[in-house]
mmCIF file of C-alpha atoms in Angstrom:
data_model
loop_
_atom_site.group_PDB
_atom_site.id
_atom_site.type_symbol
_atom_site.label_atom_id
_atom_site.label_comp_id
_atom_site.label_asym_id
_atom_site.label_seq_id
_atom_site.Cartn_x
_atom_site.Cartn_y
_atom_site.Cartn_z
ATOM 1 C CA MET A 1 -22.434 -4.780 22.972
ATOM 2 C CA PHE A 2 -20.452 -5.308 26.138
ATOM 3 C CA HIS A 3 -16.798 -4.436 25.767
ATOM 4 C CA VAL A 4 -15.592 -7.165 28.060
ATOM 5 C CA GLU A 5 -14.359 -10.641 27.366
ATOM 6 C CA PRO A 6 -14.941 -13.812 29.382
ATOM 7 C CA GLY A 7 -11.936 -14.875 31.399
ATOM 8 C CA THR A 8 -10.799 -16.682 34.472
ATOM 9 C CA GLU A 9 -12.148 -15.730 37.860
ATOM 10 C CA VAL A 10 -10.239 -13.073 39.735
ATOM 11 C CA THR A 11 -10.549 -11.688 43.221
ATOM 12 C CA GLU A 12 -12.323 -8.349 43.308
ATOM 13 C CA PRO A 13 -10.294 -5.570 44.945
ATOM 14 C CA SER A 14 -11.338 -4.128 48.275
ATOM 15 C CA GLY A 15 -10.844 -0.575 46.982
ATOM 16 C CA PRO A 16 -9.932 1.410 43.871
ATOM 17 C CA VAL A 17 -7.056 0.073 41.795
ATOM 18 C CA GLU A 18 -4.275 2.611 41.308
ATOM 19 C CA PRO A 19 -3.427 3.316 37.671
ATOM 20 C CA PRO A 20 -0.205 1.752 36.375
ATOM 21 C CA ALA A 21 2.755 3.969 35.553
ATOM 22 C CA ALA A 22 1.869 3.843 31.857
ATOM 23 C CA ALA A 23 -1.325 5.788 32.567
ATOM 24 C CA ALA A 24 0.640 8.916 33.440
ATOM 25 C CA VAL A 25 2.489 8.643 30.131
ATOM 26 C CA VAL A 26 -0.637 8.043 28.054
ATOM 27 C CA PHE A 27 -2.949 10.579 29.729
ATOM 28 C CA GLY A 28 -0.465 13.195 30.941
ATOM 29 C CA ASP A 29 -2.124 16.083 32.752
ATOM 30 C CA ARG A 30 -5.541 14.529 32.116
ATOM 31 C CA LEU A 31 -4.827 11.482 34.284
ATOM 32 C CA ASP A 32 -7.340 12.695 36.876
ATOM 33 C CA MET A 33 -10.056 12.597 34.208
ATOM 34 C CA ALA A 34 -9.011 9.023 33.352
ATOM 35 C CA ARG A 35 -9.252 8.142 37.063
ATOM 36 C CA ARG A 36 -12.803 9.482 37.099
ATOM 37 C CA TYR A 37 -13.644 7.305 34.109
ATOM 38 C CA TYR A 38 -12.234 4.295 35.943
ATOM 39 C CA ASP A 39 -14.436 5.191 38.925
ATOM 40 C CA ALA A 40 -17.499 5.527 36.668
ATOM 41 C CA LEU A 41 -16.908 2.130 35.068
ATOM 42 C CA ALA A 42 -16.175 0.416 38.402
ATOM 43 C CA GLY A 43 -19.220 2.033 40.015
ATOM 44 C CA ALA A 44 -22.179 2.906 37.804
ATOM 45 C CA GLY A 45 -20.811 0.818 34.932
ATOM 46 C CA VAL A 46 -20.961 -2.352 37.011
ATOM 47 C CA GLU A 47 -24.248 -1.436 38.716
ATOM 48 C CA ARG A 48 -25.953 -0.885 35.335
ATOM 49 C CA GLY A 49 -24.510 -4.008 33.739
ATOM 50 C CA LEU A 50 -22.182 -2.244 31.310
ATOM 51 C CA ILE A 51 -19.046 -3.867 32.727
ATOM 52 C CA GLY A 52 -18.783 -7.251 34.418
ATOM 53 C CA PRO A 53 -17.656 -7.054 38.073
ATOM 54 C CA ARG A 54 -14.745 -9.427 37.404
ATOM 55 C CA GLU A 55 -13.344 -6.890 34.936
ATOM 56 C CA VAL A 56 -12.854 -4.222 37.605
ATOM 57 C CA PRO A 57 -9.325 -5.306 38.671
ATOM 58 C CA ARG A 58 -8.144 -5.107 35.060
ATOM 59 C CA LEU A 59 -9.981 -2.008 33.900
ATOM 60 C CA TRP A 60 -6.784 0.007 33.548
ATOM 61 C CA ASP A 61 -4.668 -2.442 31.554
ATOM 62 C CA ARG A 62 -7.215 -4.460 29.638
ATOM 63 C CA HIS A 63 -9.711 -1.740 28.834
ATOM 64 C CA ILE A 64 -8.801 1.908 29.457
ATOM 65 C CA LEU A 65 -5.133 1.903 28.401
ATOM 66 C CA ASN A 66 -5.723 -0.805 25.810
ATOM 67 C CA CYS A 67 -8.065 1.643 24.064
ATOM 68 C CA ALA A 68 -6.251 4.920 24.640
ATOM 69 C CA VAL A 69 -3.034 3.845 22.900
ATOM 70 C CA ILE A 70 -4.701 3.643 19.483
ATOM 71 C CA GLY A 71 -4.352 7.423 19.514
ATOM 72 C CA GLU A 72 -0.851 6.930 18.121
ATOM 73 C CA LEU A 73 -2.484 5.927 14.809
ATOM 74 C CA ILE A 74 -4.755 8.979 14.538
ATOM 75 C CA PRO A 75 -3.643 12.310 13.063
ATOM 76 C CA GLN A 76 -3.918 15.630 14.874
ATOM 77 C CA GLY A 77 -7.379 17.177 14.911
ATOM 78 C CA ALA A 78 -9.111 14.202 13.286
ATOM 79 C CA SER A 79 -12.825 13.493 13.506
ATOM 80 C CA VAL A 80 -13.523 10.025 14.937
ATOM 81 C CA VAL A 81 -16.695 7.933 15.053
ATOM 82 C CA ASP A 82 -16.728 5.106 17.623
ATOM 83 C CA ILE A 83 -19.410 2.576 16.683
ATOM 84 C CA GLY A 84 -21.056 0.240 19.186
ATOM 85 C CA SER A 85 -19.436 2.341 21.884
ATOM 86 C CA GLY A 86 -21.088 0.543 24.805
ATOM 87 C CA ALA A 87 -19.566 1.922 28.005
ATOM 88 C CA GLY A 88 -17.369 4.247 25.945
ATOM 89 C CA LEU A 89 -14.584 1.943 24.829
ATOM 90 C CA PRO A 90 -12.481 2.935 22.950
ATOM 91 C CA GLY A 91 -13.986 6.397 22.423
ATOM 92 C CA ILE A 92 -13.785 7.904 25.915
ATOM 93 C CA PRO A 93 -10.195 6.868 26.766
ATOM 94 C CA LEU A 94 -9.207 8.166 23.331
ATOM 95 C CA ALA A 95 -10.990 11.475 23.945
ATOM 96 C CA ILE A 96 -9.271 11.878 27.311
ATOM 97 C CA ALA A 97 -5.806 11.109 25.944
ATOM 98 C CA ARG A 98 -6.327 13.193 22.786
ATOM 99 C CA PRO A 99 -8.340 16.380 23.469
ATOM 100 C CA ASP A 100 -7.532 17.559 19.942
ATOM 101 C CA LEU A 101 -9.818 14.902 18.469
ATOM 102 C CA ARG A 102 -13.542 15.341 17.767
ATOM 103 C CA ILE A 103 -15.231 12.099 18.777
ATOM 104 C CA THR A 104 -18.764 10.840 18.189
ATOM 105 C CA LEU A 105 -19.921 7.830 20.202
ATOM 106 C CA VAL A 106 -22.562 5.776 18.386
ATOM 107 C CA GLU A 107 -24.541 3.420 20.616
ATOM 108 C CA PRO A 108 -28.091 2.046 20.141
ATOM 109 C CA LEU A 109 -29.080 1.218 23.739
ATOM 110 C CA LEU A 110 -30.612 3.962 25.864
ATOM 111 C CA ARG A 111 -29.103 2.916 29.207
ATOM 112 C CA ARG A 112 -25.627 3.050 27.687
ATOM 113 C CA THR A 113 -26.125 6.429 26.030
ATOM 114 C CA VAL A 114 -27.417 7.781 29.352
ATOM 115 C CA PHE A 115 -24.265 6.532 31.101
ATOM 116 C CA LEU A 116 -22.064 8.085 28.418
ATOM 117 C CA ALA A 117 -23.856 11.434 28.486
ATOM 118 C CA GLU A 118 -23.749 11.586 32.288
ATOM 119 C CA PHE A 119 -19.997 10.988 32.384
ATOM 120 C CA ILE A 120 -19.245 13.421 29.567
ATOM 121 C CA ASN A 121 -21.263 16.171 31.256
ATOM 122 C CA GLU A 122 -19.846 15.422 34.710
ATOM 123 C CA VAL A 123 -16.193 15.761 33.683
ATOM 124 C CA GLY A 124 -16.668 18.380 30.959
ATOM 125 C CA LEU A 125 -15.408 16.228 28.101
ATOM 126 C CA ASP A 126 -16.307 18.784 25.461
ATOM 127 C CA ASN A 127 -14.753 17.015 22.465
ATOM 128 C CA VAL A 128 -17.292 14.165 22.604
ATOM 129 C CA THR A 129 -20.837 13.826 21.225
ATOM 130 C CA VAL A 130 -23.205 10.898 21.805
ATOM 131 C CA VAL A 131 -25.499 9.676 19.033
ATOM 132 C CA ARG A 132 -28.082 7.026 19.816
ATOM 133 C CA GLY A 133 -28.487 4.581 16.946
ATOM 134 C CA ARG A 134 -26.822 1.868 14.903
ATOM 135 C CA ALA A 135 -23.949 2.518 12.532
ATOM 136 C CA GLU A 136 -25.897 1.179 9.553
ATOM 137 C CA GLN A 137 -28.912 3.469 10.040
ATOM 138 C CA ALA A 138 -29.403 6.321 7.570
ATOM 139 C CA GLY A 139 -29.862 8.886 10.338
ATOM 140 C CA VAL A 140 -26.562 7.928 11.957
ATOM 141 C CA LYS A 141 -24.767 8.077 8.613
ATOM 142 C CA LYS A 142 -26.183 11.555 8.055
ATOM 143 C CA GLU A 143 -25.238 12.805 11.519
ATOM 144 C CA ALA A 144 -21.866 11.118 11.993
ATOM 145 C CA GLY A 145 -20.725 10.332 8.444
ATOM 146 C CA GLY A 146 -17.796 11.872 6.597
ATOM 147 C CA ALA A 147 -15.383 11.202 9.467
ATOM 148 C CA ASP A 148 -11.630 10.768 9.194
ATOM 149 C CA ILE A 149 -11.563 7.648 11.379
ATOM 150 C CA VAL A 150 -14.062 5.043 12.571
ATOM 151 C CA THR A 151 -13.161 2.909 15.587
ATOM 152 C CA SER A 152 -14.695 -0.173 17.181
ATOM 153 C CA ARG A 153 -13.980 -2.774 19.833
ATOM 154 C CA ALA A 154 -15.697 -6.144 20.369
ATOM 155 C CA VAL A 155 -18.577 -5.169 18.082
ATOM 156 C CA ALA A 156 -18.778 -7.727 15.242
ATOM 157 C CA PRO A 157 -16.742 -10.001 12.969
ATOM 158 C CA LEU A 158 -14.516 -8.058 10.589
ATOM 159 C CA ALA A 159 -16.575 -8.731 7.452
ATOM 160 C CA LYS A 160 -19.722 -7.255 8.977
ATOM 161 C CA LEU A 161 -17.782 -4.486 10.717
ATOM 162 C CA ALA A 162 -16.323 -3.233 7.432
ATOM 163 C CA GLY A 163 -19.801 -2.896 5.974
ATOM 164 C CA TRP A 164 -20.822 -0.686 8.881
ATOM 165 C CA SER A 165 -17.588 1.286 9.147
ATOM 166 C CA MET A 166 -16.661 2.259 5.600
ATOM 167 C CA PRO A 167 -19.824 4.316 4.883
ATOM 168 C CA LEU A 168 -19.025 6.515 7.905
ATOM 169 C CA VAL A 169 -15.620 7.723 6.674
ATOM 170 C CA HIS A 170 -14.750 9.858 3.664
ATOM 171 C CA GLU A 171 -12.563 8.563 0.830
ATOM 172 C CA HIS A 172 -9.118 7.724 2.224
ATOM 173 C CA GLY A 173 -10.605 7.765 5.730
ATOM 174 C CA ARG A 174 -9.708 4.764 7.865
ATOM 175 C CA MET A 175 -11.277 2.051 9.964
ATOM 176 C CA ILE A 176 -9.385 1.097 13.135
ATOM 177 C CA ALA A 177 -10.808 -2.062 14.705
ATOM 178 C CA LEU A 178 -9.402 -3.385 17.985
ATOM 179 C CA LYS A 179 -9.217 -7.131 17.499
ATOM 180 C CA GLY A 180 -6.767 -8.798 19.904
ATOM 181 C CA ILE A 181 -4.143 -11.413 19.137
ATOM 182 C CA SER A 182 -6.339 -13.137 16.528
ATOM 183 C CA ALA A 183 -6.342 -10.037 14.318
ATOM 184 C CA ALA A 184 -4.086 -11.517 11.630
ATOM 185 C CA GLU A 185 -6.230 -14.635 11.313
ATOM 186 C CA GLU A 186 -9.420 -12.599 11.070
ATOM 187 C CA LEU A 187 -7.931 -10.339 8.418
ATOM 188 C CA GLU A 188 -6.806 -13.315 6.351
ATOM 189 C CA ARG A 189 -10.271 -14.868 6.623
ATOM 190 C CA ASP A 190 -12.252 -11.726 5.756
ATOM 191 C CA ARG A 191 -9.934 -9.794 3.438
ATOM 192 C CA ALA A 192 -12.167 -10.411 0.404
ATOM 193 C CA GLU A 193 -15.201 -9.072 2.299
ATOM 194 C CA LEU A 194 -13.268 -5.938 3.225
ATOM 195 C CA THR A 195 -12.519 -5.381 -0.426
ATOM 196 C CA LYS A 196 -16.216 -5.750 -1.321
ATOM 197 C CA ALA A 197 -17.011 -3.125 1.315
ATOM 198 C CA GLY A 198 -14.652 -0.672 -0.410
ATOM 199 C CA ALA A 199 -11.720 -1.099 1.959
ATOM 200 C CA GLY A 200 -8.099 -1.469 0.944
ATOM 201 C CA HIS A 201 -4.567 -1.410 2.312
ATOM 202 C CA ALA A 202 -5.721 -3.517 5.265
ATOM 203 C CA GLU A 203 -3.047 -4.386 7.820
ATOM 204 C CA VAL A 204 -2.555 -5.509 11.396
ATOM 205 C CA ILE A 205 -0.804 -2.954 13.620
ATOM 206 C CA GLU A 206 0.505 -3.236 17.165
ATOM 207 C CA CYS A 207 -0.085 -0.194 19.404
ATOM 208 C CA GLY A 208 1.319 0.775 22.772
ATOM 209 C CA ALA A 209 4.308 -1.558 22.563
ATOM 210 C CA GLY A 210 6.515 0.906 24.424
ATOM 211 C CA ALA A 211 3.974 1.642 27.155
ATOM 212 C CA LEU A 212 1.869 -1.469 27.786
ATOM 213 C CA GLU A 213 2.894 -4.904 29.000
ATOM 214 C CA THR A 214 0.425 -6.390 26.504
ATOM 215 C CA PRO A 215 0.171 -4.279 23.335
ATOM 216 C CA THR A 216 -3.073 -3.567 21.510
ATOM 217 C CA PHE A 217 -3.615 -5.218 18.122
ATOM 218 C CA VAL A 218 -5.799 -3.473 15.576
ATOM 219 C CA ILE A 219 -6.833 -3.953 11.983
ATOM 220 C CA ARG A 220 -6.550 -0.754 9.995
ATOM 221 C CA ALA A 221 -8.051 -0.328 6.527
ATOM 222 C CA GLU A 222 -8.617 2.619 4.207
ATOM 223 C CA ARG A 223 -11.772 3.524 2.307
ATOM 224 C CA LEU A 224 -10.735 3.466 -1.328
ATOM 225 C CA PRO A 225 -12.094 5.870 -3.948
ATOM 226 C CA ARG A 226 -14.357 4.168 -6.475
ATOM 227 C CA SER A 227 -11.683 4.569 -9.143
ATOM 228 C CA GLU A 228 -9.364 2.287 -7.136
ATOM 229 C CA ARG A 229 -11.883 -0.351 -6.074
ATOM 230 C CA ARG A 230 -12.131 -2.244 -9.370
ATOM 231 C CA GLY A 231 -8.466 -3.161 -9.357
ATOM 232 C CA ALA A 232 -8.639 -4.089 -5.677
ATOM 233 C CA ASN A 233 -11.630 -6.350 -6.330
ATOM 234 C CA ARG A 234 -9.840 -8.146 -9.151
ATOM 235 C CA ALA A 235 -6.793 -8.694 -6.952
ATOM 236 C CA ALA A 236 -8.977 -10.031 -4.132
ATOM 237 C CA LYS A 237 -10.686 -12.491 -6.473
ATOM 238 C CA ARG A 238 -7.335 -13.742 -7.749
ATOM 239 C CA ALA A 239 -6.120 -14.212 -4.185
ATOM 240 C CA ASP A 240 -9.314 -16.048 -3.257
ATOM 241 C CA ARG A 241 -8.982 -18.415 -6.228
ATOM 242 C CA SER A 242 -5.347 -19.141 -5.383
ATOM 243 C CA LYS A 243 -6.306 -20.098 -1.807
ATOM 244 C CA ARG A 244 -8.814 -22.617 -3.135
ATOM 245 C CA HIS A 245 -6.257 -24.423 -5.310
#
């Protein structure tokens, strides 16, 4: 799935857009690698239809930095699975900003996995693996499952996303879904479905508030052990009944 959103028309730049000051803070001594990712998205990414040309002027703020700042929610040395990775968002910015992480990009379309593999090999991003497939497939679960964290951006509604994400993390592992300013509304709408999928402690979190002009909003939820799910299901049913009355 494309990791771009429709918006108003903007004038395309005549040359590369310089990264904002926040990029140096987020990427540190790996800023040059982030620049190369920007170049890949603005060049081959547009040519191959992975990124819309009107997104190029806002690649840094709306896409690259927007994704990288979720690293503040992820513990040191964690294993991360990024489902529906598309052009590598959020997985590649996260891997650049956090070389301590072990990241698996899951993407079903061949042309996208080729783009991802080419970039990873070109820049030597050795903490990233690409798996071609869908998150719900048994082979993907076998290869990428048992992770600490599963991430996603612009992949699916929250109810469906939880069903794909929770099986890929271990008990007490977490789903981090980038959802935009409507995150709270989506969580309220789909909270019962999250509970059915085995997720609990769901909350909306704002990331990058100190670095970005527009912070990133995510929904974070934890995979509950089976022993805790029964009580969570009962609470969800009570909450659902109360909303109806």
